[in-house]
Short mmCIF file of C-alpha atoms in Angstrom, two decimals:
data_model
loop_
_atom_site.label_atom_id
_atom_site.label_comp_id
_atom_site.label_asym_id
_atom_site.label_seq_id
_atom_site.Cartn_x
_atom_site.Cartn_y
_atom_site.Cartn_z
CA MET A 105 0.12 -3.83 22.69
CA ASN A 106 -0.28 -2.84 19.09
CA MET A 107 2.41 -4.87 17.34
CA ARG A 108 0.09 -5.80 14.47
CA MET A 109 -0.13 -2.27 13.18
CA HIS A 110 3.49 -1.24 13.38
CA LYS A 111 5.05 -4.38 11.94
CA LYS A 112 3.27 -3.62 8.72
CA ASN A 113 3.88 0.13 8.77
CA VAL A 114 7.64 0.23 9.23
CA GLY A 115 8.34 -1.62 5.99
CA ARG A 116 6.24 0.80 3.95
CA ILE A 117 7.90 3.84 5.46
CA VAL A 118 11.41 2.72 4.66
CA LYS A 119 10.47 1.76 1.12
CA ARG A 120 9.40 5.36 0.54
CA TRP A 121 12.49 6.77 2.24
CA TRP A 122 15.11 4.83 0.30
CA LEU A 123 14.55 5.03 -3.47
CA ARG A 124 15.34 1.56 -4.66
CA VAL A 125 16.99 2.19 -8.00
CA ALA A 126 19.92 -0.20 -7.79
CA ALA A 127 20.00 -3.19 -10.13
CA LEU A 128 18.63 -6.28 -8.40
CA VAL A 129 20.09 -9.76 -8.54
CA MET A 130 17.50 -12.34 -9.58
CA LEU A 131 17.01 -15.46 -7.47
CA ALA A 132 18.47 -18.72 -8.70
CA ALA A 133 16.92 -22.05 -7.78
CA VAL A 134 19.60 -22.52 -5.16
CA LEU A 135 21.72 -19.71 -3.69
CA SER A 136 24.43 -20.54 -1.18
CA VAL A 137 26.04 -17.67 0.68
CA ALA A 138 29.71 -18.21 1.36
CA GLY A 139 30.81 -17.56 4.90
CA GLN A 140 27.27 -17.02 6.21
CA GLY A 141 26.01 -20.59 6.46
CA SER A 142 22.70 -19.50 4.94
CA GLN A 143 20.73 -20.67 1.96
CA VAL A 144 17.77 -19.79 -0.22
CA PHE A 145 16.25 -22.80 -1.95
CA ALA A 146 13.23 -23.62 -4.08
CA ALA A 147 10.77 -26.20 -2.82
CA GLY A 148 9.95 -27.60 -6.26
CA ARG A 149 6.22 -27.08 -5.89
CA ALA A 150 3.88 -25.22 -8.26
CA ALA A 151 4.68 -22.84 -11.10
CA ALA A 152 6.12 -19.37 -10.87
CA PRO A 153 3.82 -16.84 -9.16
CA GLN A 154 0.96 -15.51 -11.28
CA GLU A 155 1.01 -12.00 -9.84
CA PRO A 156 3.49 -10.27 -7.51
CA LEU A 157 2.51 -9.68 -3.90
CA THR A 158 3.01 -6.07 -2.82
CA SER A 159 2.39 -6.55 0.91
CA ILE A 160 1.79 -9.45 3.29
CA ARG A 161 0.43 -9.91 6.82
CA MET A 162 0.75 -13.43 8.20
CA LEU A 163 -1.31 -14.13 11.34
CA ASP A 164 0.57 -17.35 12.02
CA TYR A 165 2.63 -19.79 9.98
CA SER A 166 -0.46 -20.92 7.99
CA ASN A 167 -2.99 -18.08 7.88
CA GLY A 168 -2.54 -14.65 6.41
CA TRP A 169 -3.56 -11.86 4.07
CA ALA A 170 -1.80 -10.09 1.20
CA LEU A 171 -2.28 -7.44 -1.45
CA THR A 172 -1.26 -7.28 -5.09
CA ASP A 173 -1.62 -4.24 -7.32
CA SER A 174 -5.23 -5.23 -7.97
CA LYS A 175 -6.33 -7.91 -5.50
CA ILE A 176 -6.98 -8.66 -1.83
CA LEU A 177 -5.80 -12.19 -1.03
CA LYS A 178 -6.07 -14.71 1.78
CA THR A 179 -4.13 -17.91 2.51
CA ARG A 180 -4.71 -20.86 4.86
CA ASP A 181 -1.71 -23.00 3.91
CA GLY A 182 1.32 -20.84 4.63
CA GLY A 183 1.25 -18.90 1.39
CA TRP A 184 1.28 -21.75 -1.15
CA HIS A 185 -2.21 -20.90 -2.36
CA TRP A 186 -3.96 -17.54 -2.19
CA GLN A 187 -7.69 -16.97 -2.60
CA ASN A 188 -8.83 -13.75 -4.27
CA VAL A 189 -11.37 -12.16 -1.90
CA THR A 190 -11.56 -8.75 -3.60
CA PRO A 191 -15.17 -7.49 -3.55
CA SER A 192 -16.90 -7.72 -6.92
CA GLY A 193 -16.73 -4.52 -8.95
CA THR A 194 -13.92 -3.00 -6.90
CA VAL A 195 -11.01 -1.44 -8.77
CA LEU A 196 -8.14 -1.77 -6.33
CA ASN A 197 -5.55 0.97 -6.72
CA ARG A 198 -1.87 -0.03 -6.58
CA LEU A 199 -1.43 2.42 -3.67
CA ALA A 200 -4.01 0.61 -1.51
CA LYS A 201 -2.98 0.04 2.12
CA ALA A 202 -4.48 -2.53 4.49
CA ASP A 203 -4.87 -3.30 8.19
CA PHE A 204 -5.51 -7.03 8.64
CA MET A 205 -6.52 -7.40 12.29
CA ASN A 206 -7.23 -11.13 12.36
CA SER A 207 -8.75 -13.84 10.20
CA GLN A 208 -12.14 -12.09 10.19
CA TYR A 209 -11.62 -8.32 10.37
CA ALA A 210 -9.77 -6.35 7.72
CA TRP A 211 -9.78 -2.80 6.36
CA VAL A 212 -8.34 -1.67 3.03
CA ALA A 213 -7.86 2.02 2.24
CA ASN A 214 -8.09 2.60 -1.50
CA ILE A 215 -8.30 5.43 -4.02
CA ALA A 216 -11.70 4.99 -5.62
CA VAL A 217 -12.62 5.69 -9.22
CA GLY A 218 -13.16 9.46 -9.17
CA GLY A 219 -10.30 10.09 -6.76
CA ASN A 220 -11.87 10.01 -3.28
CA ILE A 221 -10.41 7.88 -0.52
CA GLU A 222 -12.55 4.81 0.17
CA VAL A 223 -12.32 2.23 2.94
CA LEU A 224 -13.29 -1.40 2.36
CA ARG A 225 -14.29 -3.36 5.47
CA THR A 226 -14.97 -7.05 6.12
CA ALA A 227 -16.02 -8.74 9.36
CA ASP A 228 -16.26 -12.29 8.02
CA GLY A 229 -12.89 -12.99 6.50
CA GLY A 230 -13.55 -11.44 3.11
CA ILE A 231 -16.83 -13.15 2.26
CA HIS A 232 -18.70 -9.85 2.43
CA TRP A 233 -17.38 -6.30 2.20
CA GLN A 234 -18.71 -2.84 2.92
CA GLN A 235 -17.32 0.14 1.00
CA VAL A 236 -17.42 3.74 2.22
CA GLN A 237 -16.05 6.80 0.42
CA ILE A 238 -14.76 9.72 2.49
CA ALA A 239 -16.21 12.86 0.94
CA ASN A 240 -14.07 15.73 -0.34
CA THR A 241 -10.84 13.74 -0.42
CA ALA A 242 -10.21 13.74 -4.18
CA GLY A 243 -6.52 14.20 -4.91
CA ALA A 244 -5.37 12.69 -1.63
CA TYR A 245 -2.40 10.34 -1.58
CA LEU A 246 -2.31 7.15 0.50
CA THR A 247 0.95 6.98 2.44
CA ASP A 248 -0.33 4.99 5.41
CA MET A 249 -2.73 2.19 6.20
CA PRO A 250 -5.78 2.30 8.50
CA HIS A 251 -5.06 1.64 12.18
CA PHE A 252 -7.70 -0.12 14.27
CA LEU A 253 -7.47 -0.82 17.99
CA ASN A 254 -10.56 -3.03 17.87
CA ALA A 255 -13.48 -3.74 15.58
CA ASN A 256 -14.89 -0.23 16.01
CA ASP A 257 -12.20 2.37 16.77
CA GLY A 258 -9.86 3.29 13.95
CA TRP A 259 -7.69 6.13 12.65
CA LEU A 260 -6.55 6.96 9.13
CA SER A 261 -4.08 9.55 7.87
CA PHE A 262 -3.77 10.32 4.18
CA SER A 263 -1.75 13.03 2.52
CA VAL A 264 -2.38 15.97 0.25
CA ALA A 265 0.25 18.25 -1.33
CA TYR A 266 -0.16 21.59 0.40
CA GLY A 267 0.80 25.02 -0.84
CA MET A 268 4.37 26.08 -1.50
CA SER A 269 6.01 23.40 0.61
CA SER A 270 5.69 20.68 -2.06
CA GLY A 271 5.38 18.38 0.92
CA ILE A 272 2.88 15.54 1.17
CA LEU A 273 1.42 16.03 4.62
CA GLY A 274 -1.35 14.08 6.30
CA ASP A 275 -4.73 14.95 7.78
CA VAL A 276 -6.06 12.64 10.51
CA TYR A 277 -9.51 10.99 10.41
CA HIS A 278 -11.30 8.83 12.97
CA THR A 279 -14.12 6.27 13.05
CA THR A 280 -16.05 4.76 15.97
CA ASP A 281 -18.24 2.36 13.98
CA GLY A 282 -15.73 0.13 12.29
CA GLY A 283 -15.11 2.40 9.31
CA LEU A 284 -18.68 3.07 8.18
CA HIS A 285 -18.37 6.77 9.01
CA TRP A 286 -15.24 8.92 9.26
CA SER A 287 -14.74 12.36 10.79
CA LYS A 288 -11.78 14.67 10.38
CA LEU A 289 -9.92 15.25 13.66
CA ALA A 290 -7.08 17.51 12.52
CA ASP A 291 -5.38 18.82 9.40
CA TYR A 292 -1.63 18.95 8.95
CA THR A 293 -1.29 22.52 10.25
CA GLN A 294 -2.81 21.48 13.56
CA VAL A 295 -0.74 18.29 13.72
CA LEU A 296 2.58 19.99 12.91
CA GLN A 297 1.95 23.06 15.05
CA GLY A 298 3.19 25.53 12.45
CA LEU A 299 6.28 23.59 11.40
CA TYR A 300 7.08 23.86 7.69
CA ILE A 301 8.11 20.55 6.11
CA ASN A 302 9.29 19.87 2.59
CA GLY A 303 8.71 16.13 2.78
CA GLN A 304 5.90 13.81 3.75
CA ALA A 305 4.23 12.20 6.71
CA SER A 306 5.69 8.77 7.45
CA GLY A 307 2.65 7.46 9.32
CA ILE A 308 0.78 7.27 12.60
CA SER A 309 0.75 4.71 15.41
CA LEU A 310 -1.43 4.11 18.43
CA LYS A 311 -0.39 3.25 21.95
CA ASP A 312 -4.05 3.26 22.98
CA ALA A 313 -7.21 5.23 22.18
CA ASN A 314 -5.74 8.44 23.62
CA ASN A 315 -2.03 8.40 22.77
CA ILE A 316 -1.18 8.74 19.07
CA TRP A 317 2.16 9.45 17.35
CA TYR A 318 2.43 11.12 13.93
CA THR A 319 5.92 10.84 12.46
CA GLU A 320 7.62 12.67 9.60
CA ASP A 321 9.89 11.90 6.66
CA PRO A 322 11.42 15.33 5.96
CA PHE A 323 13.42 16.41 2.95
CA ASP A 324 13.92 19.77 4.64
CA MET A 325 12.33 21.42 7.65
CA ASN A 326 11.96 24.96 8.90
CA ASN A 327 9.80 26.62 11.44
CA LEU A 328 7.73 29.65 10.46
CA THR A 329 10.65 32.00 11.17
CA GLY A 330 12.77 30.25 8.56
CA ALA A 331 15.28 28.80 11.02
CA SER A 332 16.54 25.36 9.96
CA THR A 333 15.55 22.41 12.10
CA LEU A 334 18.34 20.17 10.77
CA ASP A 335 19.78 17.99 13.54
CA HIS A 336 16.39 17.69 15.20
CA ALA A 337 14.45 14.46 15.60
CA PHE A 338 10.79 14.97 16.35
CA ALA A 339 7.22 13.70 16.02
CA SER A 340 3.78 15.07 16.73
CA VAL A 341 1.92 13.53 19.67
CA SER A 342 -1.70 13.59 20.75
CA HIS A 343 -2.93 12.55 24.20
CA ASP A 344 -6.65 12.99 23.50
CA GLY A 345 -7.21 10.65 20.58
CA GLY A 346 -6.09 13.06 17.87
CA LYS A 347 -8.04 16.21 18.71
CA SER A 348 -5.03 18.28 19.82
CA TRP A 349 -1.33 17.87 19.11
CA HIS A 350 2.10 19.01 20.25
CA LEU A 351 5.63 18.49 18.96
CA GLN A 352 7.88 16.04 20.80
CA GLN A 353 11.65 16.38 20.46
CA PHE A 354 13.96 13.35 20.62
CA PRO A 355 17.70 13.16 21.35
CA THR A 356 20.07 13.15 18.40
CA ILE A 357 22.99 10.80 17.86
CA PRO A 358 26.06 11.97 19.81
CA GLY A 359 28.83 13.29 17.58
CA LEU A 360 26.78 13.35 14.38
CA LYS A 361 26.20 16.82 12.91
CA ASN A 362 24.14 18.22 10.03
CA ALA A 363 21.90 15.18 9.71
CA HIS A 364 18.30 14.56 8.75
CA TYR A 365 16.20 12.37 11.09
CA THR A 366 13.25 10.43 9.70
CA THR A 367 11.11 9.21 12.57
CA THR A 368 8.77 6.26 12.01
CA PRO A 369 5.65 5.26 13.98
CA PRO A 370 6.70 3.70 17.31
CA LEU A 371 5.49 0.32 18.47
CA PHE A 372 4.42 -0.12 22.09
CA PHE A 373 4.52 -3.23 24.28
CA GLY A 374 2.77 -1.89 27.35
CA GLN A 375 4.91 1.03 28.53
CA GLN A 376 7.90 -0.06 26.45
CA GLY A 377 8.26 1.77 23.14
CA ILE A 378 10.41 0.93 20.11
CA MET A 379 10.89 3.53 17.34
CA PRO A 380 13.16 3.01 14.30
CA VAL A 381 14.72 6.30 13.19
CA TYR A 382 16.57 6.71 9.89
CA VAL A 383 19.44 9.17 9.88
CA TYR A 384 21.42 10.59 6.97
CA THR A 385 23.53 13.60 6.07
CA PRO A 386 22.46 15.69 3.04
CA ASP A 387 25.32 14.33 0.91
CA ARG A 388 24.50 10.72 2.04
CA SER A 389 28.09 10.26 3.23
CA VAL A 390 26.59 9.00 6.49
CA SER A 391 23.36 7.03 6.66
CA GLY A 392 21.97 4.34 8.89
CA LEU A 393 19.41 3.20 11.43
CA CYS A 394 19.07 3.93 15.13
CA ILE A 395 16.51 2.25 17.37
CA TYR A 396 15.02 4.64 19.90
CA THR A 397 13.52 3.13 23.05
CA SER A 398 11.17 4.36 25.77
CA ASN A 399 10.38 2.80 29.14
CA ASP A 400 7.62 5.20 30.21
CA GLY A 401 5.01 5.01 27.49
CA GLY A 402 6.74 7.40 25.12
CA ASN A 403 7.37 10.35 27.42
CA HIS A 404 11.16 9.98 27.15
CA TRP A 405 13.23 8.32 24.42
CA TYR A 406 16.84 7.07 24.30
CA THR A 407 19.14 6.21 21.40
CA GLN A 408 20.68 2.77 20.89
CA GLN A 409 23.57 1.77 18.60
CA PHE A 410 23.77 3.60 15.25
CA THR A 411 24.16 0.95 12.54
CA ASN A 412 26.93 0.79 9.97
CA PHE A 413 24.53 -0.44 7.26
CA THR A 414 21.86 1.41 5.32
CA PRO A 415 18.44 -0.20 5.88
CA ASN A 416 15.87 -0.77 3.18
CA MET A 417 13.14 -1.77 5.62
CA VAL A 418 12.78 -2.81 9.27
CA ASN A 419 10.47 -5.34 10.90
CA LEU A 420 9.89 -5.97 14.61
CA ALA A 421 9.10 -9.45 15.87
CA ASP A 422 9.13 -8.36 19.53
CA PRO A 423 10.95 -5.69 21.60
CA ALA A 424 14.24 -7.61 21.47
CA HIS A 425 14.16 -9.22 18.01
CA ILE A 426 14.30 -6.73 15.14
CA TYR A 427 15.17 -7.47 11.51
CA ALA A 428 16.35 -5.19 8.70
CA ASP A 429 17.34 -5.73 5.09
CA THR A 430 19.51 -3.61 2.83
CA ARG A 431 19.44 -2.54 -0.81
CA ASP A 432 22.02 -5.19 -1.72
CA GLY A 433 19.98 -8.02 -0.17
CA ARG A 434 21.67 -8.52 3.19
CA VAL A 435 19.48 -9.29 6.21
CA PHE A 436 20.57 -8.06 9.66
CA ALA A 437 19.12 -8.86 13.08
CA THR A 438 19.37 -7.79 16.69
CA ASN A 439 18.27 -9.82 19.69
CA ASP A 440 18.78 -7.08 22.26
CA GLY A 441 16.53 -4.32 20.96
CA GLY A 442 19.08 -2.59 18.76
CA LEU A 443 22.16 -2.53 20.99
CA HIS A 444 24.04 -4.96 18.74
CA TRP A 445 23.40 -6.03 15.13
CA PHE A 446 24.69 -8.99 13.12
CA GLN A 447 24.18 -10.23 9.58
CA VAL A 448 22.10 -13.41 9.40
CA THR A 449 21.91 -13.99 5.65
CA SER A 450 22.11 -12.53 2.17
CA THR A 451 19.17 -13.28 -0.12
CA GLY A 452 20.70 -11.49 -3.09
CA VAL A 453 17.56 -9.38 -3.52
CA ILE A 454 15.68 -6.75 -1.54
CA GLY A 455 12.08 -6.91 -0.46
CA ASP A 456 9.58 -6.76 2.40
CA LEU A 457 10.17 -8.63 5.66
CA SER A 458 7.32 -9.86 7.87
CA PHE A 459 8.24 -11.86 10.99
CA ILE A 460 5.57 -13.66 13.04
CA ASP A 461 7.99 -14.26 15.91
CA SER A 462 11.74 -14.42 16.44
CA HIS A 463 12.05 -17.56 14.27
CA ASP A 464 9.28 -17.56 11.65
CA GLY A 465 9.15 -14.93 8.95
CA PHE A 466 8.22 -14.17 5.35
CA PHE A 467 9.97 -12.13 2.67
CA ILE A 468 8.60 -10.69 -0.59
CA THR A 469 11.39 -10.16 -3.09
CA ALA A 470 11.31 -6.80 -4.87
CA THR A 471 12.30 -7.99 -8.32
CA SER A 472 10.43 -7.99 -11.61
CA ASN A 473 9.77 -11.71 -11.07
CA GLN A 474 8.73 -11.62 -7.44
CA TYR A 475 8.72 -14.60 -5.11
CA LEU A 476 7.62 -15.27 -1.58
CA LEU A 477 10.22 -16.69 0.79
CA ARG A 478 9.81 -18.02 4.32
CA THR A 479 12.14 -18.91 7.17
CA SER A 480 11.76 -20.91 10.36
CA ASP A 481 15.23 -20.28 11.81
CA GLY A 482 15.34 -16.52 12.24
CA GLY A 483 16.36 -15.73 8.66
CA HIS A 484 19.41 -17.96 8.29
CA ASN A 485 17.74 -20.11 5.63
CA TRP A 486 14.85 -19.25 3.31
CA GLN A 487 12.46 -21.46 1.36
CA ARG A 488 10.98 -20.13 -1.86
CA ILE A 489 7.20 -20.47 -2.21
CA ASN A 490 5.99 -20.61 -5.81
CA TYR A 491 2.44 -19.65 -4.90
CA THR A 492 -0.76 -19.68 -6.95
CA ILE A 493 -3.76 -17.34 -6.89
CA SER A 494 -7.33 -18.41 -7.59
#
């Protein structure tokens, strides 16, 4: 089961989909939420953070990795202190994306000086790094992180603006030696099978070494005949490790017409698949989240309850426990895989969620003065961590 990859990826996809332009409420030292029984409180330890975290991957309640706009970080004490493990001489781009497999193995995709995509790799927890540039990739745009099944086999999709579509569509690369060498498996025309998209790829996910999903975040879609594909939910699927692709259609929400469907990379727990899909009408009069599920390894998918809230990002703890936050700072949860949702708290700010399990999670606030929060009761109460970086 490849939960590690998808838990990270979903949050990034939704951040790109919803443009977060609303004014954000800054955190006070203590924020009580009337009627919710929830609380965000400061622990009174250390000064304000030195540099905002842009992404986080906690392995357990103590150990984890994070990125800032310029650094690769590691913690061993639950996020109170972060060690800078960025390789010497590396200029980390703010668009860098990372796959942190465990405490030893990590890969960071970066835009190198000169414009090519480069991949940084460590096998000893950040003590030593290897850096490899992928030739002829200048001008590419990182919209997704690397995805590794093990220490050797990995896939990477990065996007280039193609032709008249103004879309940012991804080519797919593969490595069998831990990221030291990369080969191109398919370009976007092969992946999309002739479908015209004015939008961007939302990412890829792996069920195993053969079965790969490539999902799309469309602004508008047409096939080559010009016929609109509005009211269609789809992804591209490969069953041979990314060499050949075909389009897979998904059911739409009953009773909802003239809607865009943004599919996101599914997460698999054995044969059980979970895929968040974001749905909105062109005038944004209707927008929300629907969890799609599969019980046969992704061959067939079924819709769950369409939410009455607009998600900012979604994070899966396990197949049943899924969390989502909104642009006004509310946090929602489901404990039955998306059939029913309830509000668990309101932090007052938006940010990135990262749950280790159904109880323990972390939250990066997306404000100009960012903080790291953590919960041990499923999001009802949050403790603010005034971390340091050294």
